[in-house]
Amino acid sequence: MAMESSRRRLGNRLFERLAAPQPHHAEASESPLEVVVASIKRHLVDLLNSHPGNSASVPELGLLDFNDATIGVLDLELNIKQAIRHCIERYEPRVQHVDVESLPNSGDPLQLRFQVHATVALGNSSTHTTIDLLLNNKRYQCLN
């Protein structure tokens, strides 16, 4: 029962709460959803930029390096989409029903863009959110 109530709570990750021991008061312009989504975005950037083997406590945490020239472009996009979805579903408990789609290239062939659609729990209810990701120079960034 305690685990169920902790999953329904909104808020930042443990280390974000420890770094700011005073209760976080959202600015008047920030809704609880905006605070949670901002925390999720920060976590996704950290999560997707980590690689398996770099965490002693969770060796499989993160994404593989996809710089394999033997994989075709379409296979590469599909593999990255699946890896992003799997990583988020496994290591970001605040979101559910994750779907990842690739977005059209914006003219730079070395950049890949993805859009993550997910459901975020808000107490007893939930809401849908979209997060835009950019893979550029082996690093993931949130665009929104």
PDB file of C-alpha atoms in Angstrom:
ATOM      1  CA  MET A   1       0.000   0.000   0.000  1.00  0.00           C
ATOM      2  CA  ALA A   2       2.852   2.411   0.818  1.00  0.00           C
ATOM      3  CA  MET A   3       4.451   1.691  -2.548  1.00  0.00           C
ATOM      4  CA  GLU A   4       1.182   2.398  -4.342  1.00  0.00           C
ATOM      5  CA  SER A   5       0.760   5.776  -2.635  1.00  0.00           C
ATOM      6  CA  SER A   6       4.381   6.723  -3.355  1.00  0.00           C
ATOM      7  CA  ARG A   7       3.870   5.972  -7.056  1.00  0.00           C
ATOM      8  CA  ARG A   8       0.855   8.276  -7.150  1.00  0.00           C
ATOM      9  CA  ARG A   9       2.718  11.171  -5.537  1.00  0.00           C
ATOM     10  CA  LEU A  10       4.036  13.930  -7.703  1.00  0.00           C
ATOM     11  CA  GLY A  11       7.452  15.365  -7.368  1.00  0.00           C
ATOM     12  CA  ASN A  12      11.089  15.408  -8.140  1.00  0.00           C
ATOM     13  CA  ARG A  13      13.577  12.572  -8.053  1.00  0.00           C
ATOM     14  CA  LEU A  14      15.254  11.663  -4.774  1.00  0.00           C
ATOM     15  CA  PHE A  15      18.513  13.490  -5.505  1.00  0.00           C
ATOM     16  CA  GLU A  16      16.608  16.600  -6.593  1.00  0.00           C
ATOM     17  CA  ARG A  17      14.759  16.569  -3.268  1.00  0.00           C
ATOM     18  CA  LEU A  18      17.996  16.012  -1.324  1.00  0.00           C
ATOM     19  CA  ALA A  19      19.747  18.867  -3.136  1.00  0.00           C
ATOM     20  CA  ALA A  20      16.969  21.268  -2.072  1.00  0.00           C
ATOM     21  CA  PRO A  21      15.938  20.168   1.438  1.00  0.00           C
ATOM     22  CA  GLN A  22      13.300  22.885   1.782  1.00  0.00           C
ATOM     23  CA  PRO A  23       9.954  21.890   0.313  1.00  0.00           C
ATOM     24  CA  HIS A  24       9.799  22.856  -3.334  1.00  0.00           C
ATOM     25  CA  HIS A  25       7.223  25.537  -3.898  1.00  0.00           C
ATOM     26  CA  ALA A  26       6.305  25.867  -7.534  1.00  0.00           C
ATOM     27  CA  GLU A  27       6.174  29.385  -8.833  1.00  0.00           C
ATOM     28  CA  ALA A  28       2.694  30.750  -9.367  1.00  0.00           C
ATOM     29  CA  SER A  29       3.034  30.155 -13.107  1.00  0.00           C
ATOM     30  CA  GLU A  30       4.037  26.478 -12.701  1.00  0.00           C
ATOM     31  CA  SER A  31       1.402  23.803 -12.303  1.00  0.00           C
ATOM     32  CA  PRO A  32       2.183  20.530 -10.510  1.00  0.00           C
ATOM     33  CA  LEU A  33       2.233  18.864 -13.935  1.00  0.00           C
ATOM     34  CA  GLU A  34       4.873  21.304 -15.225  1.00  0.00           C
ATOM     35  CA  VAL A  35       7.066  20.623 -12.186  1.00  0.00           C
ATOM     36  CA  VAL A  36       6.823  16.849 -12.658  1.00  0.00           C
ATOM     37  CA  VAL A  37       7.354  16.980 -16.433  1.00  0.00           C
ATOM     38  CA  ALA A  38      10.432  19.201 -15.953  1.00  0.00           C
ATOM     39  CA  SER A  39      11.827  16.661 -13.481  1.00  0.00           C
ATOM     40  CA  ILE A  40      11.054  13.804 -15.892  1.00  0.00           C
ATOM     41  CA  LYS A  41      12.835  15.646 -18.721  1.00  0.00           C
ATOM     42  CA  ARG A  42      15.952  16.148 -16.592  1.00  0.00           C
ATOM     43  CA  HIS A  43      15.892  12.480 -15.661  1.00  0.00           C
ATOM     44  CA  LEU A  44      15.432  11.362 -19.280  1.00  0.00           C
ATOM     45  CA  VAL A  45      18.434  13.408 -20.411  1.00  0.00           C
ATOM     46  CA  ASP A  46      20.572  11.800 -17.677  1.00  0.00           C
ATOM     47  CA  LEU A  47      19.121   8.355 -18.348  1.00  0.00           C
ATOM     48  CA  LEU A  48      19.450   8.375 -22.129  1.00  0.00           C
ATOM     49  CA  ASN A  49      22.993   9.774 -21.996  1.00  0.00           C
ATOM     50  CA  SER A  50      24.207   6.997 -19.703  1.00  0.00           C
ATOM     51  CA  HIS A  51      25.544   3.738 -21.100  1.00  0.00           C
ATOM     52  CA  PRO A  52      25.344   0.134 -19.878  1.00  0.00           C
ATOM     53  CA  GLY A  53      28.239  -0.754 -17.610  1.00  0.00           C
ATOM     54  CA  ASN A  54      28.682   2.759 -16.199  1.00  0.00           C
ATOM     55  CA  SER A  55      26.522   2.168 -13.113  1.00  0.00           C
ATOM     56  CA  ALA A  56      27.796  -0.313 -10.533  1.00  0.00           C
ATOM     57  CA  SER A  57      24.371  -0.737  -8.918  1.00  0.00           C
ATOM     58  CA  VAL A  58      22.444  -1.139 -12.209  1.00  0.00           C
ATOM     59  CA  PRO A  59      24.914  -2.322 -14.884  1.00  0.00           C
ATOM     60  CA  GLU A  60      22.297  -2.405 -17.668  1.00  0.00           C
ATOM     61  CA  LEU A  61      21.168   1.218 -17.081  1.00  0.00           C
ATOM     62  CA  GLY A  62      21.272   3.468 -20.143  1.00  0.00           C
ATOM     63  CA  LEU A  63      21.447   3.088 -23.905  1.00  0.00           C
ATOM     64  CA  LEU A  64      23.983   1.356 -26.110  1.00  0.00           C
ATOM     65  CA  ASP A  65      26.147   3.407 -28.445  1.00  0.00           C
ATOM     66  CA  PHE A  66      24.447   3.190 -31.841  1.00  0.00           C
ATOM     67  CA  ASN A  67      27.506   4.140 -33.928  1.00  0.00           C
ATOM     68  CA  ASP A  68      27.524   0.810 -35.788  1.00  0.00           C
ATOM     69  CA  ALA A  69      28.069   1.423 -39.499  1.00  0.00           C
ATOM     70  CA  THR A  70      26.697  -2.019 -40.393  1.00  0.00           C
ATOM     71  CA  ILE A  71      23.163  -1.043 -39.405  1.00  0.00           C
ATOM     72  CA  GLY A  72      21.040   0.607 -42.105  1.00  0.00           C
ATOM     73  CA  VAL A  73      19.472   4.002 -41.432  1.00  0.00           C
ATOM     74  CA  LEU A  74      15.918   2.641 -41.111  1.00  0.00           C
ATOM     75  CA  ASP A  75      17.066  -0.200 -38.867  1.00  0.00           C
ATOM     76  CA  LEU A  76      19.054   2.285 -36.796  1.00  0.00           C
ATOM     77  CA  GLU A  77      16.024   4.534 -36.235  1.00  0.00           C
ATOM     78  CA  LEU A  78      13.873   1.542 -35.316  1.00  0.00           C
ATOM     79  CA  ASN A  79      16.518   0.198 -32.913  1.00  0.00           C
ATOM     80  CA  ILE A  80      16.951   3.590 -31.245  1.00  0.00           C
ATOM     81  CA  LYS A  81      13.166   4.085 -30.895  1.00  0.00           C
ATOM     82  CA  GLN A  82      12.794   0.665 -29.273  1.00  0.00           C
ATOM     83  CA  ALA A  83      15.783   1.248 -26.981  1.00  0.00           C
ATOM     84  CA  ILE A  84      14.462   4.658 -25.859  1.00  0.00           C
ATOM     85  CA  ARG A  85      11.007   3.220 -25.136  1.00  0.00           C
ATOM     86  CA  HIS A  86      12.425   0.238 -23.241  1.00  0.00           C
ATOM     87  CA  CYS A  87      14.792   2.420 -21.193  1.00  0.00           C
ATOM     88  CA  ILE A  88      12.033   4.879 -20.236  1.00  0.00           C
ATOM     89  CA  GLU A  89       9.555   2.125 -19.358  1.00  0.00           C
ATOM     90  CA  ARG A  90      12.127   0.389 -17.193  1.00  0.00           C
ATOM     91  CA  TYR A  91      13.776   3.323 -15.403  1.00  0.00           C
ATOM     92  CA  GLU A  92      11.227   6.178 -15.261  1.00  0.00           C
ATOM     93  CA  PRO A  93       8.382   5.006 -12.999  1.00  0.00           C
ATOM     94  CA  ARG A  94       6.444   8.281 -13.220  1.00  0.00           C
ATOM     95  CA  VAL A  95       5.390   7.624 -16.815  1.00  0.00           C
ATOM     96  CA  GLN A  96       3.299   4.899 -18.423  1.00  0.00           C
ATOM     97  CA  HIS A  97       2.132   3.977 -21.921  1.00  0.00           C
ATOM     98  CA  VAL A  98       5.314   5.186 -23.619  1.00  0.00           C
ATOM     99  CA  ASP A  99       5.352   5.572 -27.395  1.00  0.00           C
ATOM    100  CA  VAL A 100       8.369   6.887 -29.314  1.00  0.00           C
ATOM    101  CA  GLU A 101       8.208   8.172 -32.870  1.00  0.00           C
ATOM    102  CA  SER A 102      10.974   9.499 -35.080  1.00  0.00           C
ATOM    103  CA  LEU A 103      10.531  12.990 -36.485  1.00  0.00           C
ATOM    104  CA  PRO A 104      11.673  14.234 -39.907  1.00  0.00           C
ATOM    105  CA  ASN A 105      15.272  15.356 -40.193  1.00  0.00           C
ATOM    106  CA  SER A 106      15.698  19.126 -40.038  1.00  0.00           C
ATOM    107  CA  GLY A 107      18.427  19.229 -42.678  1.00  0.00           C
ATOM    108  CA  ASP A 108      21.316  17.937 -40.563  1.00  0.00           C
ATOM    109  CA  PRO A 109      21.943  14.253 -41.346  1.00  0.00           C
ATOM    110  CA  LEU A 110      23.932  13.835 -38.118  1.00  0.00           C
ATOM    111  CA  GLN A 111      20.924  14.679 -35.946  1.00  0.00           C
ATOM    112  CA  LEU A 112      18.031  12.394 -35.093  1.00  0.00           C
ATOM    113  CA  ARG A 113      14.801  13.726 -33.593  1.00  0.00           C
ATOM    114  CA  PHE A 114      12.326  11.718 -31.570  1.00  0.00           C
ATOM    115  CA  GLN A 115       9.031  12.490 -29.882  1.00  0.00           C
ATOM    116  CA  VAL A 116       8.055  10.631 -26.728  1.00  0.00           C
ATOM    117  CA  HIS A 117       4.351  10.358 -25.919  1.00  0.00           C
ATOM    118  CA  ALA A 118       3.619   9.202 -22.379  1.00  0.00           C
ATOM    119  CA  THR A 119       1.051   9.280 -19.622  1.00  0.00           C
ATOM    120  CA  VAL A 120       2.090  11.014 -16.389  1.00  0.00           C
ATOM    121  CA  ALA A 121       0.316  10.132 -13.134  1.00  0.00           C
ATOM    122  CA  LEU A 122      -1.219  13.112 -11.310  1.00  0.00           C
ATOM    123  CA  GLY A 123      -2.389  11.872  -7.948  1.00  0.00           C
ATOM    124  CA  ASN A 124      -5.470   9.787  -8.660  1.00  0.00           C
ATOM    125  CA  SER A 125      -5.674  10.936 -12.277  1.00  0.00           C
ATOM    126  CA  SER A 126      -3.268  11.041 -15.190  1.00  0.00           C
ATOM    127  CA  THR A 127      -2.508  13.227 -18.186  1.00  0.00           C
ATOM    128  CA  HIS A 128      -0.792  12.803 -21.535  1.00  0.00           C
ATOM    129  CA  THR A 129       2.445  14.648 -22.293  1.00  0.00           C
ATOM    130  CA  THR A 130       4.862  14.894 -25.208  1.00  0.00           C
ATOM    131  CA  ILE A 131       8.635  15.281 -24.947  1.00  0.00           C
ATOM    132  CA  ASP A 132      10.801  16.138 -27.964  1.00  0.00           C
ATOM    133  CA  LEU A 133      14.297  14.640 -27.991  1.00  0.00           C
ATOM    134  CA  LEU A 134      17.297  15.438 -30.167  1.00  0.00           C
ATOM    135  CA  LEU A 135      20.226  13.051 -30.604  1.00  0.00           C
ATOM    136  CA  ASN A 136      23.134  15.230 -31.660  1.00  0.00           C
ATOM    137  CA  ASN A 137      26.821  14.355 -31.421  1.00  0.00           C
ATOM    138  CA  LYS A 138      26.090  11.250 -29.296  1.00  0.00           C
ATOM    139  CA  ARG A 139      24.098  13.298 -26.734  1.00  0.00           C
ATOM    140  CA  TYR A 140      20.360  13.440 -26.087  1.00  0.00           C
ATOM    141  CA  GLN A 141      18.744  16.808 -25.371  1.00  0.00           C
ATOM    142  CA  CYS A 142      15.161  17.810 -24.592  1.00  0.00           C
ATOM    143  CA  LEU A 143      13.882  20.411 -27.036  1.00  0.00           C
ATOM    144  CA  ASN A 144      10.710  21.457 -25.206  1.00  0.00           C
TER     145      ASN A 144
END
